[in-house]
PDB file of C-alpha atoms and ligand atoms in Angstrom:
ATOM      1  CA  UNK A   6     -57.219  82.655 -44.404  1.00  0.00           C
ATOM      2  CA  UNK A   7     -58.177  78.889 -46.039  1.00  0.00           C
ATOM      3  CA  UNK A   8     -54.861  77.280 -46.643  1.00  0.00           C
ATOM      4  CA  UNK A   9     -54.815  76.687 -50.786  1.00  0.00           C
ATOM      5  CA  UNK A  10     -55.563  73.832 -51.934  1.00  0.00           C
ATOM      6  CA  UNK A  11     -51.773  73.560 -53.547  1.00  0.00           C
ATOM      7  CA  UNK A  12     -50.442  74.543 -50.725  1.00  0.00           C
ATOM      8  CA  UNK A  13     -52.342  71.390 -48.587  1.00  0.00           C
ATOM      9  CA  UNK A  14     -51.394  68.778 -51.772  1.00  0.00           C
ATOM     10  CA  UNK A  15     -47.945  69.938 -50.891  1.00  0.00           C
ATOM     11  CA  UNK A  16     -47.651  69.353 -47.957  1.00  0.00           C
ATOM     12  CA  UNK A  17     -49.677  66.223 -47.916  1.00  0.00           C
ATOM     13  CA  UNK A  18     -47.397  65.031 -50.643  1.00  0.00           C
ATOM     14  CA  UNK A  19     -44.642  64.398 -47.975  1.00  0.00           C
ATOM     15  CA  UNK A  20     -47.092  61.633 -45.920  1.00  0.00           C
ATOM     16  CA  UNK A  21     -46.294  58.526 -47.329  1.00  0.00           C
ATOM     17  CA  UNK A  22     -49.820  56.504 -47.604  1.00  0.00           C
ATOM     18  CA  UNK A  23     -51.196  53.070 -49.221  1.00  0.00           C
ATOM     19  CA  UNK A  24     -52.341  52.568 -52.093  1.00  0.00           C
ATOM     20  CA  UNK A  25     -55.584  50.746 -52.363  1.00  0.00           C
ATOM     21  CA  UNK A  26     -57.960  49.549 -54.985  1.00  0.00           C
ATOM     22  CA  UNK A  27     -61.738  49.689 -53.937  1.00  0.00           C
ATOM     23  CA  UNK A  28     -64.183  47.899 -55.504  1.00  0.00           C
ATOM     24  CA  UNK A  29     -67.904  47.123 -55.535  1.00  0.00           C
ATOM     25  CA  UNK A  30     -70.768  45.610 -57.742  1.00  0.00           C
ATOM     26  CA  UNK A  31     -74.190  47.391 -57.882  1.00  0.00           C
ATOM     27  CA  UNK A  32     -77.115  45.511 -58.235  1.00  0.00           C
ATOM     28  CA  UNK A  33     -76.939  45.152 -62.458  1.00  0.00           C
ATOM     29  CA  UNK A  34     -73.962  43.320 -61.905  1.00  0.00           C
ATOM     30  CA  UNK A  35     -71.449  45.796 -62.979  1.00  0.00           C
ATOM     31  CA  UNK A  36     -68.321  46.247 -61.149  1.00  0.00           C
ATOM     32  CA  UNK A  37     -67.171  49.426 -59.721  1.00  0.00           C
ATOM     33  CA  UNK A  38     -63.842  50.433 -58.901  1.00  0.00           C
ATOM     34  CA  UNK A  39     -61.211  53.293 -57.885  1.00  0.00           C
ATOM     35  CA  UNK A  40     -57.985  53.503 -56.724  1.00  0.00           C
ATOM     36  CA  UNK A  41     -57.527  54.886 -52.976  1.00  0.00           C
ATOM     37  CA  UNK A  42     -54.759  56.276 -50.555  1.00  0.00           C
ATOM     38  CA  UNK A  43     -57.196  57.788 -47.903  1.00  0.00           C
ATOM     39  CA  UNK A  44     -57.638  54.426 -46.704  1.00  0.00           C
ATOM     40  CA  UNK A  45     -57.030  54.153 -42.996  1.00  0.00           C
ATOM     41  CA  UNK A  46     -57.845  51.966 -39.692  1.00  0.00           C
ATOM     42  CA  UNK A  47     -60.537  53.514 -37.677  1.00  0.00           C
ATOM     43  CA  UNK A  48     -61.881  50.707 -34.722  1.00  0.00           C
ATOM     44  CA  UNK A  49     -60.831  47.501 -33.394  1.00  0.00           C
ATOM     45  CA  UNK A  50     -63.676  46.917 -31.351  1.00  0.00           C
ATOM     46  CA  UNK A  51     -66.004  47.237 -34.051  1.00  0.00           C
ATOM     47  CA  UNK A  52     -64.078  46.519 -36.355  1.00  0.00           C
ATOM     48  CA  UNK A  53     -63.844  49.986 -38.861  1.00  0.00           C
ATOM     49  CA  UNK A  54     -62.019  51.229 -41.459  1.00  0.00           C
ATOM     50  CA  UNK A  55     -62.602  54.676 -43.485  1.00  0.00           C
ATOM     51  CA  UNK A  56     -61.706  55.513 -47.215  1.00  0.00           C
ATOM     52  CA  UNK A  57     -62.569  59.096 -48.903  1.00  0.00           C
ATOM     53  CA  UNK A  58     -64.101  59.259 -52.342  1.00  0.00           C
ATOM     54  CA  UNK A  59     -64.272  62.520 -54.285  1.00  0.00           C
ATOM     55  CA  UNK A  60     -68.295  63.583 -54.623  1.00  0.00           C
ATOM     56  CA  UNK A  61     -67.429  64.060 -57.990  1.00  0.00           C
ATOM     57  CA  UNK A  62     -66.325  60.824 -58.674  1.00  0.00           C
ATOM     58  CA  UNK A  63     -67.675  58.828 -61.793  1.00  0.00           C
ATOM     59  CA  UNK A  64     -67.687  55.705 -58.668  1.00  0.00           C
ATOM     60  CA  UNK A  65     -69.262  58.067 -56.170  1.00  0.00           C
ATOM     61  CA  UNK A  66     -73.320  56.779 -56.382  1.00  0.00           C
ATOM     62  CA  UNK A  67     -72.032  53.392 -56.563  1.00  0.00           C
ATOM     63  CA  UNK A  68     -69.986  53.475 -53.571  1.00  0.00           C
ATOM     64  CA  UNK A  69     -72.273  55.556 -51.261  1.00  0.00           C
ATOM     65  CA  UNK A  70     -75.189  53.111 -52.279  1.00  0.00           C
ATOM     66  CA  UNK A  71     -73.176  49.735 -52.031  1.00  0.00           C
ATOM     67  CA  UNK A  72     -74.120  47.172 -49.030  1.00  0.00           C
ATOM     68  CA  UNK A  73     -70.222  45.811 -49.601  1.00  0.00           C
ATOM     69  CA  UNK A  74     -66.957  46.916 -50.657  1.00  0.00           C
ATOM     70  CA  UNK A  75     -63.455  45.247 -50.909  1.00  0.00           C
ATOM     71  CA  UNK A  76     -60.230  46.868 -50.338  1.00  0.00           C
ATOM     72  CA  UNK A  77     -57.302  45.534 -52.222  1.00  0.00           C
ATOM     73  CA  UNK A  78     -53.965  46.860 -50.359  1.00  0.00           C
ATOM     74  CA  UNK A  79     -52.010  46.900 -53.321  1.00  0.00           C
ATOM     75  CA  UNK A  80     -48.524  45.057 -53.215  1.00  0.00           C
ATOM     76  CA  UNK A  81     -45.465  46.892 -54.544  1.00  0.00           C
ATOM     77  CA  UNK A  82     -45.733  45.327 -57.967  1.00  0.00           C
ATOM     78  CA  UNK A  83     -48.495  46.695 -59.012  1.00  0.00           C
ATOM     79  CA  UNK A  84     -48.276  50.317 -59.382  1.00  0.00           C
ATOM     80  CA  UNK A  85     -49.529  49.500 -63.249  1.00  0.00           C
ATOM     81  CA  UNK A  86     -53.196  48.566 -61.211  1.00  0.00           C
ATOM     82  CA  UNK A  87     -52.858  51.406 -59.467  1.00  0.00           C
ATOM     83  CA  UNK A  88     -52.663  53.954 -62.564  1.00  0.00           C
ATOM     84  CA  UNK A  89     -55.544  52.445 -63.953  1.00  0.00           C
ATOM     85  CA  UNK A  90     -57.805  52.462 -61.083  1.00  0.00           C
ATOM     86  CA  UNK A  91     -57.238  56.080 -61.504  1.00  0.00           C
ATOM     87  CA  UNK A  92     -57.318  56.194 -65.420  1.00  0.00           C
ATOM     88  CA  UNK A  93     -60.724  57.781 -66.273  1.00  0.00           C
ATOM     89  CA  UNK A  94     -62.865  57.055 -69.382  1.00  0.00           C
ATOM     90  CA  UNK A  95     -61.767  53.636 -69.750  1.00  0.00           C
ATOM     91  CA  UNK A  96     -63.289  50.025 -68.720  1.00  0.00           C
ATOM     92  CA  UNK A  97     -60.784  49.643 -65.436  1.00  0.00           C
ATOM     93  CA  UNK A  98     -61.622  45.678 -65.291  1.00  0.00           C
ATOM     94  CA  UNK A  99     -60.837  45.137 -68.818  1.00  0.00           C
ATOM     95  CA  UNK A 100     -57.338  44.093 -68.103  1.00  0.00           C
ATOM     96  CA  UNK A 101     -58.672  40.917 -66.497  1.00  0.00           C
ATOM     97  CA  UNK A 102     -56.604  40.783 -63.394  1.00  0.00           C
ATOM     98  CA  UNK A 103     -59.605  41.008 -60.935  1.00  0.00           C
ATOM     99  CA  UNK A 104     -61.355  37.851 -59.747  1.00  0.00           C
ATOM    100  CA  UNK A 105     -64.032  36.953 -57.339  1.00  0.00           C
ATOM    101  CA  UNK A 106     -62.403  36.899 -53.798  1.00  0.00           C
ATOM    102  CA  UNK A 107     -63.585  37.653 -50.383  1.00  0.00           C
ATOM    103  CA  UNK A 108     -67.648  37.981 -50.071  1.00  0.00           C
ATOM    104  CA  UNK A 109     -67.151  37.163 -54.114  1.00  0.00           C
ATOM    105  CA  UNK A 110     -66.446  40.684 -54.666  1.00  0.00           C
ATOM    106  CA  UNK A 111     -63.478  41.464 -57.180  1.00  0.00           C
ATOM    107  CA  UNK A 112     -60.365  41.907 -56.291  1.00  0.00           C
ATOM    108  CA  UNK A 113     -56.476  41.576 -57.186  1.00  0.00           C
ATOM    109  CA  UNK A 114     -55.202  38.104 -56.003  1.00  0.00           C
ATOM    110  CA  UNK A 115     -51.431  39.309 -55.653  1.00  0.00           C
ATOM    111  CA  UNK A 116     -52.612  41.941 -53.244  1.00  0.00           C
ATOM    112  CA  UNK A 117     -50.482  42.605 -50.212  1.00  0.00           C
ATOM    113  CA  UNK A 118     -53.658  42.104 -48.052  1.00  0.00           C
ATOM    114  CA  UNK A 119     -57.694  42.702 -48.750  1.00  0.00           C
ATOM    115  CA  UNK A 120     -60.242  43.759 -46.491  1.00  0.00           C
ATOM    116  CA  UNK A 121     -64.012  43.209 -47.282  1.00  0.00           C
ATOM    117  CA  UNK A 122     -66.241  45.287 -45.966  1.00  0.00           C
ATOM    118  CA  UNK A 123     -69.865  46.313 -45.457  1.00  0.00           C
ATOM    119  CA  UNK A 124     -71.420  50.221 -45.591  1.00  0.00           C
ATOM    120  CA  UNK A 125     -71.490  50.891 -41.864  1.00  0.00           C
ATOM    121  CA  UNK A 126     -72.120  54.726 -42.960  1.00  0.00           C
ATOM    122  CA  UNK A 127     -71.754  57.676 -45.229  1.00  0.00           C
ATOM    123  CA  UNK A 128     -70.010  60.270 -43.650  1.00  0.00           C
ATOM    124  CA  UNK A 129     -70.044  64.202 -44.638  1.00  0.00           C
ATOM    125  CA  UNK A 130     -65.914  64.976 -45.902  1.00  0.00           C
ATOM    126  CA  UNK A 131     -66.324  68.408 -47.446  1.00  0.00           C
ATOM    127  CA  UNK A 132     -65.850  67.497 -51.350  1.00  0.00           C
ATOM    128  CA  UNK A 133     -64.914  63.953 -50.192  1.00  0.00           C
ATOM    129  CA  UNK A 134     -67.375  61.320 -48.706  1.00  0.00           C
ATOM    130  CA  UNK A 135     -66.301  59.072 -45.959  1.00  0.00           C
ATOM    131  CA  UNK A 136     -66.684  55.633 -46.560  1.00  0.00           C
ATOM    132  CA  UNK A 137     -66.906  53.591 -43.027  1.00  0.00           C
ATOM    133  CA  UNK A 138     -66.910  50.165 -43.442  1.00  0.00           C
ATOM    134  CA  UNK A 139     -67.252  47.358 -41.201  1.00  0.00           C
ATOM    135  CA  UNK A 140     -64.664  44.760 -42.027  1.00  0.00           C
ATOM    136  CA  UNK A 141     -66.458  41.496 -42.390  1.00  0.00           C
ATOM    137  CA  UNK A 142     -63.197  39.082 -44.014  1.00  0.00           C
ATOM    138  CA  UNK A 143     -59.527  39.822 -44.632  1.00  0.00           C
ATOM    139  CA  UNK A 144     -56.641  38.555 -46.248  1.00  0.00           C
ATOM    140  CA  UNK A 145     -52.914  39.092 -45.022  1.00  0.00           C
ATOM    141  CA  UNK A 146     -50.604  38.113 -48.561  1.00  0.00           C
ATOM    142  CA  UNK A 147     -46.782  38.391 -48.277  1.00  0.00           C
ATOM    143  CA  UNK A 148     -45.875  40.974 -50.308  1.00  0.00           C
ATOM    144  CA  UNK A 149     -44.236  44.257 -49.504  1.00  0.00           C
ATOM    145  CA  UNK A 150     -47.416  46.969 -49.968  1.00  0.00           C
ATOM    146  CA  UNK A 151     -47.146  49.631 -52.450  1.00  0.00           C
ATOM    147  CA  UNK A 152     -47.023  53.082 -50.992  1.00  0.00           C
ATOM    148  CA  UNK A 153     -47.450  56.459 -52.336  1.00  0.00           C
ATOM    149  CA  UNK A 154     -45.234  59.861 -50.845  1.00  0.00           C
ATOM    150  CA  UNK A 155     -43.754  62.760 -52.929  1.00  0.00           C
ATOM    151  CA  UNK A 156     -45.998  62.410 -55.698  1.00  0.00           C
ATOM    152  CA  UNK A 157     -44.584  58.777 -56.739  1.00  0.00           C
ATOM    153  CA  UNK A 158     -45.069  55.168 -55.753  1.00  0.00           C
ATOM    154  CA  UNK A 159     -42.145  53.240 -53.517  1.00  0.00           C
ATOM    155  CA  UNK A 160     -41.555  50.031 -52.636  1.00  0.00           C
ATOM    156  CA  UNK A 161     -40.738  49.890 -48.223  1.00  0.00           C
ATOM    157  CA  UNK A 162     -37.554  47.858 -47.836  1.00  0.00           C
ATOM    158  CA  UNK A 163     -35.994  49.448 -44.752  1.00  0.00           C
ATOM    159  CA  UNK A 164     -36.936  48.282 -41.411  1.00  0.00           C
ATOM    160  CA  UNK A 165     -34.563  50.998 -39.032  1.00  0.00           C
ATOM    161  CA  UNK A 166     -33.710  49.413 -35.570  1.00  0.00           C
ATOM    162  CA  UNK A 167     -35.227  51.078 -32.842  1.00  0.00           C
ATOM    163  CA  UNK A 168     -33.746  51.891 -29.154  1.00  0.00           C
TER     164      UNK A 168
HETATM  165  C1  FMN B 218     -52.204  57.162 -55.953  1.00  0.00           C
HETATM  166  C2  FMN B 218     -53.629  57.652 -56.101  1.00  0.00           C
HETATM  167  C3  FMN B 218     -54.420  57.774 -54.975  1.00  0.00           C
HETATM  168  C4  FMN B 218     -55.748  58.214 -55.066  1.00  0.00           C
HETATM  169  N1  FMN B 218     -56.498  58.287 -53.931  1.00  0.00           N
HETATM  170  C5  FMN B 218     -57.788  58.711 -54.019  1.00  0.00           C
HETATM  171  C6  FMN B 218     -58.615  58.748 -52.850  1.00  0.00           C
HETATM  172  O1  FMN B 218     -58.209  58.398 -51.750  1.00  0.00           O
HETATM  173  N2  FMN B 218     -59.900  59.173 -53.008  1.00  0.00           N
HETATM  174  C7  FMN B 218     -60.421  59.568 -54.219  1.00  0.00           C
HETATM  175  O2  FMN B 218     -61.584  59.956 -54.290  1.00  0.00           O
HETATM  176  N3  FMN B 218     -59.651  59.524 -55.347  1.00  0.00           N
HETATM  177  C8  FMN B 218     -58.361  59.093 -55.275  1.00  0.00           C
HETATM  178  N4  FMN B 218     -57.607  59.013 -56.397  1.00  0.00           N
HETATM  179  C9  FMN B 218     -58.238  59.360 -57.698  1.00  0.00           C
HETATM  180  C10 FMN B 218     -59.181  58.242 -58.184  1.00  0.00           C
HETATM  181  O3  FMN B 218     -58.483  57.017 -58.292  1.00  0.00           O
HETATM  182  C11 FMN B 218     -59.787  58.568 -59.564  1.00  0.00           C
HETATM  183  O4  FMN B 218     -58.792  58.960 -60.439  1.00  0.00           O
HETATM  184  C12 FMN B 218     -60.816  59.662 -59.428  1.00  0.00           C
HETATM  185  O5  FMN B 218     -61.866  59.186 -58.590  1.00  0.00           O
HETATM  186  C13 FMN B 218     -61.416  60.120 -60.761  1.00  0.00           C
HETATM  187  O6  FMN B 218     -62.121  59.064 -61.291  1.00  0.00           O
HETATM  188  P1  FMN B 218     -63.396  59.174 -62.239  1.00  0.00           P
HETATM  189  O7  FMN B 218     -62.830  59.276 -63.611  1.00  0.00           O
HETATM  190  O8  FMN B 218     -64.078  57.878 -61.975  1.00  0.00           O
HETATM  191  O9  FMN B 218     -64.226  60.357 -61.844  1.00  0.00           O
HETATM  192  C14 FMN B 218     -56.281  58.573 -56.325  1.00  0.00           C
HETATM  193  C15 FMN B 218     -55.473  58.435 -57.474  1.00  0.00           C
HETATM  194  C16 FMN B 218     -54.169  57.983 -57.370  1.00  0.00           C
HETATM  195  C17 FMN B 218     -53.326  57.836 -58.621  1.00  0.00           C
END
């Protein structure tokens, strides 16, 4: 029997993950953006990295149609972003706090690193699609990332000695 979707949230809920914000501009101009935890490494050699997006996602046509996308690994400062990435019904860039950055797409300048990429392919994710990008520019910032585990947003402090 399909394991329920409550009982998969669950137990996902107890993998701590990033939190990203992923933005794009479609060719009127406007900006496009959502905020992501599925984000993940794929390839070094191409370089690759995947994020999901929900089909039914308000940002989905956007997305699966853009030639470039930037990933904004979001510091621990700015869960705030983060909530209204995800907010829906409202203008998400209306705060200000996104400016041109790598490949002049928008992102947030206190980002704990960002990652531009451009639509290697469109992957089939059940009711997600898989976003592969090919990463074209980074940046590495200083900050301690934001991450997201047990249904809340933590700041990593603790680096545990090993052997
Ligand atoms: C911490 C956090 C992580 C999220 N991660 C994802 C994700 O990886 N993929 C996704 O499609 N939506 C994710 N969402 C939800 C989206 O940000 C957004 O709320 C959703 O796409 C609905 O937006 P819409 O109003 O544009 O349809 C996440 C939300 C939060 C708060």
């Amino acid at each position: 029997m399909a394991v329920e979707p409550a009982e998969l949230t669950r137990a996902m809920a107890r993998v701590p993950s990033p939190v990203t914000v992923v933005t794009t501009v479609d060719a009127s101009g406007k900006r496009w953006g959502f905020t992501a935890s599925s984000f993940c490494s794929l390839s070094l050699r191409p370089p690759l990295v995947t994020v999901c997006l929900d089909r039914t996602a308000s940002t989905h046509t956007a997305f699966v149609t853009a030639d470039m996308f930037l990933v904004s690994v979001l510091a621990h400062d700015q869960a705030d972003v983060a909530l209204r990435f995800a907010g829906s019904g409202t203008d998400r860039f209306a705060a200000g706090d996104t400016v041109p950055c790598e490949e002049g797409l928008p992102g947030l300048p206190g980002a704990a690193a960002r990652l531009a990429c451009a639509r290697q392919a469109v992957l089939d994710g059940g009711d997600h699609s898989i976003l592969v990008g090919r990463v074209e520019r980074t940046f590495t910032g200083g900050a301690d990332p934001l991450v997201h585990w047990d249904r809340a947003f933590a700041r990593p402090t603790t680096a545990l000695p090993v052997g």
